[in-house]
Coordinates of C-alpha atoms and ligand atoms in Angstrom, one line a residue:
M101 CA -204.7 35.8 205.7
K102 CA -202.2 38.6 205.5
Q103 CA -203.5 42.0 206.1
N104 CA -203.6 43.5 202.6
S105 CA -204.7 40.4 200.7
V106 CA -207.6 41.4 198.4
V107 CA -208.1 38.4 197.0
S108 CA -207.4 35.0 199.2
L109 CA -207.6 31.7 198.1
K110 CA -207.1 28.9 200.8
D111 CA -207.1 25.2 200.0
I112 CA -208.6 24.8 196.6
N113 CA -209.7 21.8 195.2
F114 CA -211.4 21.9 192.0
K115 CA -212.3 18.7 189.6
Y116 CA -214.0 18.3 186.1
S117 CA -216.0 15.2 186.4
N118 CA -213.2 13.1 187.8
E119 CA -210.6 14.9 187.1
V120 CA -208.6 17.0 189.2
I121 CA -207.9 20.6 187.9
L122 CA -206.5 22.7 191.0
N123 CA -205.2 20.5 193.7
N124 CA -205.1 22.3 197.6
I125 CA -204.2 25.8 196.2
S126 CA -203.6 28.2 198.3
L127 CA -202.4 31.9 197.4
D128 CA -202.6 35.5 198.6
I129 CA -203.2 38.2 196.4
Y130 CA -202.1 41.9 197.8
D131 CA -203.4 44.8 197.3
K132 CA -202.2 47.0 194.2
E133 CA -199.7 44.0 193.2
F134 CA -199.6 42.9 189.6
I135 CA -198.9 38.8 190.3
T136 CA -198.5 36.7 187.3
L137 CA -199.9 33.2 187.2
L138 CA -197.1 31.6 184.8
G139 CA -197.2 27.7 184.1
P140 CA -197.6 25.5 181.1
S141 CA -200.6 25.3 179.2
G142 CA -203.2 23.0 181.0
C143 CA -201.8 23.5 184.3
G144 CA -204.6 25.4 185.7
K145 CA -204.4 28.8 185.4
T146 CA -207.3 29.8 183.6
T147 CA -209.5 27.7 186.0
T148 CA -207.8 29.7 188.9
L149 CA -208.8 32.8 187.4
R150 CA -212.7 31.8 186.9
I151 CA -212.6 30.6 190.3
I152 CA -211.7 34.4 191.7
A153 CA -214.1 35.8 189.2
G154 CA -216.8 33.6 190.4
F155 CA -217.4 31.8 187.0
E156 CA -216.7 28.7 188.6
T157 CA -217.2 27.5 192.4
P158 CA -214.5 25.4 193.9
Q159 CA -215.7 22.1 195.6
S160 CA -214.0 22.7 198.7
G161 CA -211.7 25.5 199.8
E162 CA -212.7 28.9 200.5
V163 CA -212.7 32.0 198.6
Y164 CA -211.7 35.5 200.5
F165 CA -212.8 38.8 198.9
E166 CA -211.1 41.6 201.4
G167 CA -211.3 38.9 204.5
D168 CA -215.3 37.9 203.4
K169 CA -215.9 34.6 201.8
V170 CA -217.3 34.8 198.7
N171 CA -217.6 31.1 197.3
D172 CA -221.3 32.0 196.6
V173 CA -221.3 35.5 195.6
P174 CA -222.4 35.8 191.5
P175 CA -219.6 37.1 189.2
H176 CA -221.2 40.8 188.7
K177 CA -221.4 41.3 192.8
R178 CA -217.4 40.6 193.0
S179 CA -215.3 43.8 192.3
V180 CA -213.5 41.6 189.4
N181 CA -213.3 42.5 185.8
T182 CA -211.6 40.1 183.6
V183 CA -209.9 41.1 180.3
F184 CA -209.3 37.9 177.7
Q185 CA -207.1 37.1 174.8
K186 CA -210.0 37.5 172.7
Y187 CA -210.5 40.9 172.9
A188 CA -214.6 40.0 173.2
L189 CA -215.7 43.5 171.9
F190 CA -219.0 44.4 170.8
P191 CA -218.3 44.5 167.2
H192 CA -221.2 47.1 165.9
L193 CA -220.3 49.3 168.5
N194 CA -217.6 52.0 168.9
V195 CA -215.0 52.6 170.9
Y196 CA -217.0 54.7 173.1
D197 CA -220.1 52.8 173.5
N198 CA -218.0 49.6 174.5
V199 CA -215.8 51.4 177.2
A200 CA -219.4 52.7 178.4
F201 CA -221.4 49.5 178.3
G202 CA -220.9 48.4 182.2
L203 CA -221.4 51.8 183.1
K204 CA -224.9 51.9 181.1
L205 CA -225.7 49.1 183.2
K206 CA -224.7 50.4 186.2
K207 CA -227.0 53.2 185.3
M208 CA -224.5 55.7 185.8
P209 CA -225.6 59.1 185.0
K210 CA -225.1 60.2 181.1
S211 CA -222.9 63.3 181.9
E212 CA -220.6 61.0 184.4
I213 CA -220.4 58.2 182.1
E214 CA -219.1 60.9 179.3
K215 CA -216.5 62.2 181.9
T216 CA -215.6 58.6 183.2
V217 CA -214.7 56.9 179.9
K218 CA -213.2 60.2 177.9
H219 CA -210.7 59.7 180.9
M220 CA -210.4 56.4 180.9
L221 CA -209.5 56.8 176.7
A222 CA -207.0 58.8 177.8
V223 CA -205.4 56.9 180.5
V224 CA -205.1 53.7 177.5
D225 CA -203.7 56.4 175.2
L226 CA -206.7 56.5 172.7
K227 CA -207.8 59.9 173.2
G228 CA -210.3 60.7 170.1
Y229 CA -210.9 57.4 169.1
E230 CA -214.6 57.8 170.8
K231 CA -216.2 57.3 167.5
R232 CA -214.4 54.4 165.7
P233 CA -215.7 51.0 164.6
V234 CA -213.7 48.8 166.9
R235 CA -213.6 46.7 163.7
S236 CA -211.3 49.4 162.1
L237 CA -208.5 48.4 165.0
S238 CA -205.4 47.4 165.3
G239 CA -205.2 44.1 167.6
G240 CA -203.1 46.3 169.8
Q241 CA -205.9 48.8 169.9
Q242 CA -208.6 46.7 170.6
Q243 CA -207.2 45.1 173.5
R244 CA -206.5 48.4 175.1
V245 CA -210.2 49.4 174.4
A246 CA -210.9 46.0 176.3
I247 CA -208.4 47.1 178.9
A248 CA -210.4 50.2 179.3
R249 CA -213.7 48.3 179.4
A250 CA -212.2 46.4 182.2
L251 CA -211.0 49.1 184.2
V252 CA -213.6 51.5 183.8
C253 CA -216.0 50.2 186.5
D254 CA -213.3 51.0 189.0
P255 CA -212.7 47.1 190.1
K256 CA -210.3 46.3 192.8
V257 CA -209.2 43.4 190.9
V258 CA -208.3 43.3 187.3
L259 CA -208.2 39.8 186.1
L260 CA -206.2 39.3 182.5
D261 CA -205.8 36.2 180.8
E262 CA -203.1 36.0 178.4
P263 CA -204.4 39.2 177.0
L264 CA -201.7 39.5 174.8
G265 CA -201.3 36.1 172.9
A266 CA -202.9 37.2 170.0
L267 CA -200.4 40.2 169.4
D268 CA -197.5 39.4 167.3
L269 CA -193.9 39.5 169.1
K270 CA -192.8 43.7 168.5
L271 CA -196.5 44.6 169.7
R272 CA -196.4 42.2 172.9
K273 CA -193.4 43.9 173.6
D274 CA -194.6 47.4 173.6
M275 CA -197.5 46.7 175.4
Q276 CA -196.3 44.6 178.3
I277 CA -194.6 48.2 179.4
E278 CA -197.7 49.6 179.0
L279 CA -200.1 47.5 180.7
K280 CA -197.1 47.8 183.9
Q281 CA -197.5 51.1 183.4
L282 CA -201.3 51.0 183.6
Q283 CA -201.1 49.4 186.3
Q284 CA -198.8 51.4 188.6
K285 CA -200.9 54.9 187.2
T286 CA -204.5 53.4 188.1
Q287 CA -202.9 51.5 191.2
K288 CA -205.6 48.2 190.5
T289 CA -204.6 45.0 191.9
F290 CA -203.8 42.8 188.2
V291 CA -203.5 39.2 188.3
Y292 CA -202.2 38.4 185.0
V293 CA -201.9 34.9 183.4
T294 CA -199.2 33.8 181.2
H295 CA -197.2 30.7 180.1
D296 CA -194.6 33.1 178.6
Q297 CA -192.1 33.1 181.7
E298 CA -190.0 36.4 180.0
E299 CA -193.2 37.9 180.2
A300 CA -193.9 37.2 183.7
L301 CA -190.5 38.1 184.6
T302 CA -190.6 41.6 183.0
M303 CA -194.4 42.7 184.3
S304 CA -194.7 41.4 187.7
D305 CA -194.3 42.1 191.2
R306 CA -194.6 38.6 192.3
V307 CA -195.1 35.3 190.1
C308 CA -196.7 32.3 191.3
V309 CA -195.4 29.3 188.9
M310 CA -198.1 26.5 188.7
N311 CA -197.7 23.2 187.7
N312 CA -200.2 20.3 187.1
G313 CA -202.5 21.9 189.3
V314 CA -200.5 22.7 192.3
I315 CA -198.6 26.0 193.1
A316 CA -194.9 25.2 192.6
Q317 CA -193.2 28.9 193.9
V318 CA -194.4 32.1 194.8
G319 CA -192.1 34.8 194.8
T320 CA -190.6 37.8 193.2
P321 CA -189.0 37.4 190.1
E322 CA -185.6 37.3 191.4
D323 CA -186.2 34.8 193.8
I324 CA -188.0 32.8 191.3
Y325 CA -185.3 32.7 189.1
N326 CA -182.3 32.6 191.4
E327 CA -183.5 30.5 193.8
P328 CA -185.9 28.1 192.0
A329 CA -187.9 26.1 194.9
N330 CA -187.6 22.8 193.0
A331 CA -186.4 21.3 189.2
F332 CA -189.9 22.2 187.6
V333 CA -189.0 25.9 188.3
A334 CA -185.7 25.6 187.3
D335 CA -186.5 24.0 184.5
F336 CA -189.2 26.0 183.4
I337 CA -187.6 29.9 184.0
G338 CA -184.9 29.9 182.2
E339 CA -182.3 28.1 181.1
A340 CA -180.1 25.7 183.6
N341 CA -178.6 22.6 183.9
I342 CA -180.5 20.4 186.4
I343 CA -177.7 17.7 187.5
N344 CA -178.5 14.6 190.1
G345 CA -176.5 15.0 192.8
I346 CA -175.6 13.8 196.5
M347 CA -175.3 16.4 199.4
L348 CA -172.7 14.7 201.8
E349 CA -172.9 16.9 204.1
D350 CA -173.3 20.8 204.8
C351 CA -171.8 22.8 202.4
K352 CA -170.5 20.1 200.3
V353 CA -172.6 18.1 197.3
R354 CA -171.1 15.5 195.0
L355 CA -171.7 15.8 191.4
L356 CA -170.8 13.7 188.4
G357 CA -168.1 12.2 190.6
V358 CA -166.4 15.2 191.8
D359 CA -166.9 16.9 195.1
L360 CA -168.0 20.7 195.0
D361 CA -168.2 23.6 197.7
C362 CA -171.4 24.9 198.2
V363 CA -173.7 27.0 200.6
D364 CA -176.6 25.0 201.6
K365 CA -177.2 23.6 204.8
G366 CA -179.7 21.2 206.6
F367 CA -180.0 18.4 204.3
E368 CA -179.5 14.9 205.4
K369 CA -176.0 13.1 204.7
N370 CA -175.8 11.8 201.4
Q371 CA -179.3 13.0 200.5
P372 CA -179.8 12.6 196.6
V373 CA -181.0 16.0 195.5
D374 CA -181.6 18.3 192.6
V375 CA -178.6 20.8 191.4
V376 CA -179.4 23.9 189.3
I377 CA -176.7 25.5 187.6
R378 CA -177.4 28.7 185.5
P379 CA -175.6 28.6 181.9
E380 CA -173.9 32.0 182.9
D381 CA -172.8 31.2 186.3
V382 CA -170.0 28.7 184.6
E383 CA -166.6 30.5 184.8
V384 CA -164.7 28.8 181.6
T385 CA -161.0 28.0 182.9
A386 CA -158.1 26.0 181.7
P387 CA -158.5 22.5 182.4
D388 CA -155.9 22.4 185.5
Q389 CA -157.9 25.2 186.9
A390 CA -161.1 23.5 188.0
K391 CA -162.8 20.4 189.2
L392 CA -165.1 19.8 186.5
N393 CA -163.6 19.7 183.1
G394 CA -165.6 18.8 179.6
V395 CA -165.3 18.8 176.4
V396 CA -166.7 21.9 174.1
E397 CA -169.4 20.1 171.6
N398 CA -171.0 23.1 170.1
V399 CA -170.7 26.8 169.9
I400 CA -173.4 29.0 168.7
F401 CA -172.6 33.2 168.9
K402 CA -176.1 34.5 170.5
G403 CA -175.3 38.5 170.0
V404 CA -174.1 39.1 173.7
H405 CA -172.5 35.6 174.8
F406 CA -171.6 32.8 173.2
E407 CA -173.8 29.7 174.0
I408 CA -171.5 26.7 174.3
S409 CA -172.5 23.3 174.9
V410 CA -169.9 21.5 177.0
K411 CA -169.9 17.1 177.6
C412 CA -169.1 16.4 181.0
N413 CA -169.1 12.9 182.1
N414 CA -171.6 12.4 180.1
C415 CA -173.6 15.4 180.9
L416 CA -174.5 18.1 178.5
W417 CA -174.0 21.5 179.9
L418 CA -175.3 24.4 178.7
I419 CA -172.9 27.4 179.2
H420 CA -172.6 31.2 178.4
S421 CA -169.8 32.5 178.0
T422 CA -168.1 36.5 176.2
V423 CA -165.6 33.8 175.1
A424 CA -165.4 31.9 172.3
Q425 CA -164.1 28.4 172.8
K426 CA -163.3 25.5 170.1
V427 CA -165.1 22.6 169.0
G428 CA -163.3 19.7 170.5
D429 CA -161.2 21.4 173.0
T430 CA -161.3 20.2 176.9
I431 CA -162.5 23.1 179.2
G432 CA -162.6 23.6 182.7
M433 CA -165.4 25.0 184.2
R434 CA -165.6 26.8 187.4
I435 CA -168.4 27.6 189.4
D436 CA -168.9 29.8 192.6
P437 CA -169.9 28.1 195.4
Y438 CA -173.2 30.4 195.8
N439 CA -174.2 29.7 192.1
I440 CA -174.5 26.4 193.0
H441 CA -178.6 25.7 193.9
I442 CA -179.0 22.8 195.7
M443 CA -183.2 21.4 195.6
E444 CA -185.4 19.0 197.6
K445 CA -186.1 16.3 195.1
M446 CA -189.7 17.1 193.9
F447 CA -190.5 13.3 193.9
L448 CA -188.5 11.7 197.4
N449 CA -187.1 8.7 196.4
P450 CA -189.3 7.6 193.6
T451 CA -188.1 3.9 193.3
N452 CA -189.5 1.1 190.7
D453 CA -189.4 -1.7 193.7
I454 CA -192.2 -3.8 193.5
I455 CA -192.5 -6.3 196.1
T456 CA -195.4 -8.6 195.3
D457 CA -196.6 -12.6 195.9
V458 CA -196.0 -15.0 193.1
Y459 CA -199.3 -15.5 191.5
Y460 CA -198.7 -18.2 189.0
S461 CA -195.4 -19.7 187.7
D462 CA -194.5 -21.9 184.8
K463 CA -191.8 -23.7 185.2
E464 CA -191.3 -25.5 181.7
N465 CA -191.4 -22.0 180.4
N466 CA -189.1 -20.1 182.9
T467 CA -191.9 -17.7 183.2
T468 CA -193.1 -15.8 186.8
T469 CA -196.4 -13.8 186.6
I470 CA -197.4 -11.4 189.3
L471 CA -200.4 -8.9 189.5
L472 CA -199.5 -5.1 188.9
E473 CA -202.4 -2.8 189.8
G474 CA -204.9 -6.2 189.0
V475 CA -203.3 -6.5 185.7
E476 CA -201.4 -10.0 185.0
V477 CA -197.6 -9.5 184.1
T478 CA -195.8 -12.2 182.9
I479 CA -192.0 -12.3 183.5
P480 CA -189.7 -14.1 181.3
D481 CA -186.6 -15.9 182.1
A482 CA -187.1 -16.3 185.8
Y483 CA -189.1 -18.8 187.6
F484 CA -190.2 -18.5 191.5
E485 CA -192.3 -20.9 192.9
E486 CA -195.9 -20.2 193.4
G487 CA -197.0 -18.2 196.4
K488 CA -193.7 -17.0 197.4
K489 CA -192.8 -13.5 198.0
I490 CA -190.7 -11.5 195.3
K491 CA -188.8 -8.2 194.9
I492 CA -188.5 -6.6 191.7
V493 CA -186.0 -3.7 191.3
L494 CA -186.1 -2.3 187.9
P495 CA -183.7 0.6 187.5
P496 CA -185.1 3.8 185.5
E497 CA -183.7 2.9 182.1
A498 CA -185.9 -0.2 182.2
L499 CA -189.5 1.2 182.0
Y500 CA -190.5 2.6 178.5
I501 CA -193.1 3.6 176.5
A502 CA -195.0 1.0 174.6
G503 CA -194.4 2.4 170.9
D504 CA -197.4 -0.2 169.8
G505 CA -199.9 1.4 172.2
V506 CA -199.9 -2.1 174.8
G507 CA -198.5 -1.1 177.7
H508 CA -198.2 -4.0 180.7
L509 CA -199.8 -0.9 182.6
D510 CA -201.9 1.5 180.0
E511 CA -203.3 5.1 181.1
V512 CA -199.9 6.0 183.2
Y513 CA -200.2 9.5 183.5
I514 CA -196.9 11.8 182.7
E515 CA -196.2 13.9 185.3
S516 CA -193.1 15.9 185.4
V517 CA -190.3 15.5 182.3
I518 CA -186.8 17.4 183.3
W519 CA -184.1 17.1 181.4
K520 CA -181.1 15.9 183.5
G521 CA -178.0 16.4 181.1
E522 CA -177.8 13.0 179.7
H523 CA -181.4 12.0 179.8
N524 CA -184.9 13.1 180.5
E525 CA -185.8 11.9 183.9
I526 CA -190.3 11.3 183.9
I527 CA -192.1 11.0 186.5
L528 CA -195.2 8.7 185.7
E529 CA -198.3 8.0 188.0
S530 CA -200.1 4.6 187.7
D531 CA -203.4 3.6 189.9
E532 CA -201.6 3.2 192.3
R533 CA -198.0 4.5 192.5
K534 CA -195.1 6.4 191.0
W535 CA -192.8 5.6 188.5
I536 CA -189.2 6.9 187.5
M537 CA -188.2 6.5 183.9
Q538 CA -185.4 7.4 181.7
S539 CA -185.6 8.5 178.4
D540 CA -184.2 10.0 175.4
I541 CA -187.7 11.2 174.2
D542 CA -189.2 14.2 175.0
E543 CA -192.2 12.9 176.2
Q544 CA -195.9 14.9 176.9
V545 CA -196.3 16.2 180.2
A546 CA -199.9 15.7 181.2
T547 CA -200.7 12.9 178.6
Y548 CA -201.5 9.5 179.6
V549 CA -199.1 6.5 178.3
P550 CA -199.5 2.6 178.2
L551 CA -196.2 2.2 180.7
C552 CA -194.0 -1.3 179.6
F553 CA -191.0 -2.9 181.9
D554 CA -188.1 -4.7 180.4
F555 CA -187.6 -6.9 183.0
G556 CA -184.5 -8.5 181.5
K557 CA -183.0 -5.0 183.1
A558 CA -184.7 -6.1 186.4
E559 CA -183.2 -7.6 189.4
I560 CA -185.4 -10.0 190.9
S561 CA -185.2 -11.9 194.5
E562 CA -187.0 -14.1 196.7
V563 CA -187.8 -12.0 199.8
Ligands
ADP72 P1 -204.5 26.6 181.7 O1 -205.4 28.2 181.6 O2 -203.3 26.6 182.6 O3 -204.0 26.3 180.3 P2 -206.9 25.6 182.3 O4 -207.0 26.2 183.5 O5 -207.7 26.3 181.1 O6 -205.5 25.6 182.2 O7 -207.1 24.0 182.3 C1 -206.6 23.1 183.5 C2 -207.0 21.6 182.9 O8 -208.5 21.6 183.0 C3 -206.4 21.4 181.5 O9 -206.4 19.8 181.6 C4 -208.0 21.3 180.4 O10 -208.4 20.1 179.8 C5 -208.9 21.3 182.0 N1 -210.3 21.8 181.2 C6 -210.4 23.3 181.3 N2 -211.5 23.6 181.3 C7 -212.7 22.0 180.8 C8 -213.9 21.7 180.9 N3 -214.9 23.3 180.7 N4 -214.3 20.6 181.3 C9 -213.1 19.8 181.2 N5 -212.1 19.6 181.5 C10 -211.9 21.1 181.5
MG73 MG1 -205.5 29.2 179.8

């Protein structure tokens, strides 16, 4: 644990009934920092906050507060206060009494309460609002009362769970700045939760990107934007072209059939990688001035730049350029080696290969039946003798989700969906393994689907 951690989570595992919600999470939260837990809905952000606050106890792992293990310390004995999206103010009390509530519970002397509440209301810019019923306040003002109420007890750590989620865009932007200033002014540790990447990047000292109950990356907003750790982070933060590549050797990557210079080293020879290129990092040139060429498919003016869609070897790229391009024109796409980001694949070599015994075969109908995770699956137009071992190689395009709800395998979990320029690359998890599927449909992550195999696209051989 680092010296200046206020809160430290160590190998936290958390389940609801049998469902894994947090999978071995470790995170150090430093004193006086503004850290944001960022991730799509359902990835486990709120659960992480609830564990820090003491409302949930992890099945395994430790929660430390300034070096002391607090797993069994109840919420009111931790130096933590939470601000929720729904302000959870007492509607029948006025502003003063809402903010004073916690101090009265602590039996602070009346004169001191008065001083503290006055000071706190000034800090959140609500001086003179003491007597106002909270119901008469705007959403933004109510949220400031909620923040004042959380801060007034002087906690070490303030937890904020999507506190601006209920406000409209303009007010949310203003409040983002206010909250950040408030954090600096009060020198408290803020742990902020949002699913809005822009909000996270503008407000935070550090961002912790979560995906599916695991931490995908922790770093400064710049780190996370410029050096995403994997395709999920690159896809979730900002806009990105994510393309399958092959690392030929140090500083050389093959991308869409073209060999490009990059600055990354230490990969294996011919290792498949994910390549991330931000739209603003593609320089438009004359076709003969760049190794990659593409045809302009669409141009949208975005105020500062043009957003240009370019088709390059079947792959659709997004490019930002201050110069408009003509639809149908061929352009060159030049990328500085420093702007080509090479990332390890999140799931190393996922394959759909099945090696199994023939369970049953039917010569007359020319079919072979195998047992797949305990389910009988019959392969048409293929005959292999019973008892033989066969290998079935299924390309990603041979997998699909059953439209009629009946799959070869039911209840297969969608772990990630990444747009790879041409298709979505979808990673699925069944009881025993992971699968990689290619699809043009935007499937919903973290749902259960029936998975089918098109054996007509498979290569089957005896082993
Ligand atoms: P986030 O805040 O990132 O949207 P949560 O931490 O609230 O995510 O939830 C993570 C997962 O835990 C979700 O799949 C959610 O459905 C599940 N979950 C949350 N609360 C409960 C609960 N009380 N019982 C069962 N599952 C829950
Ligand atoms: Mg939540």
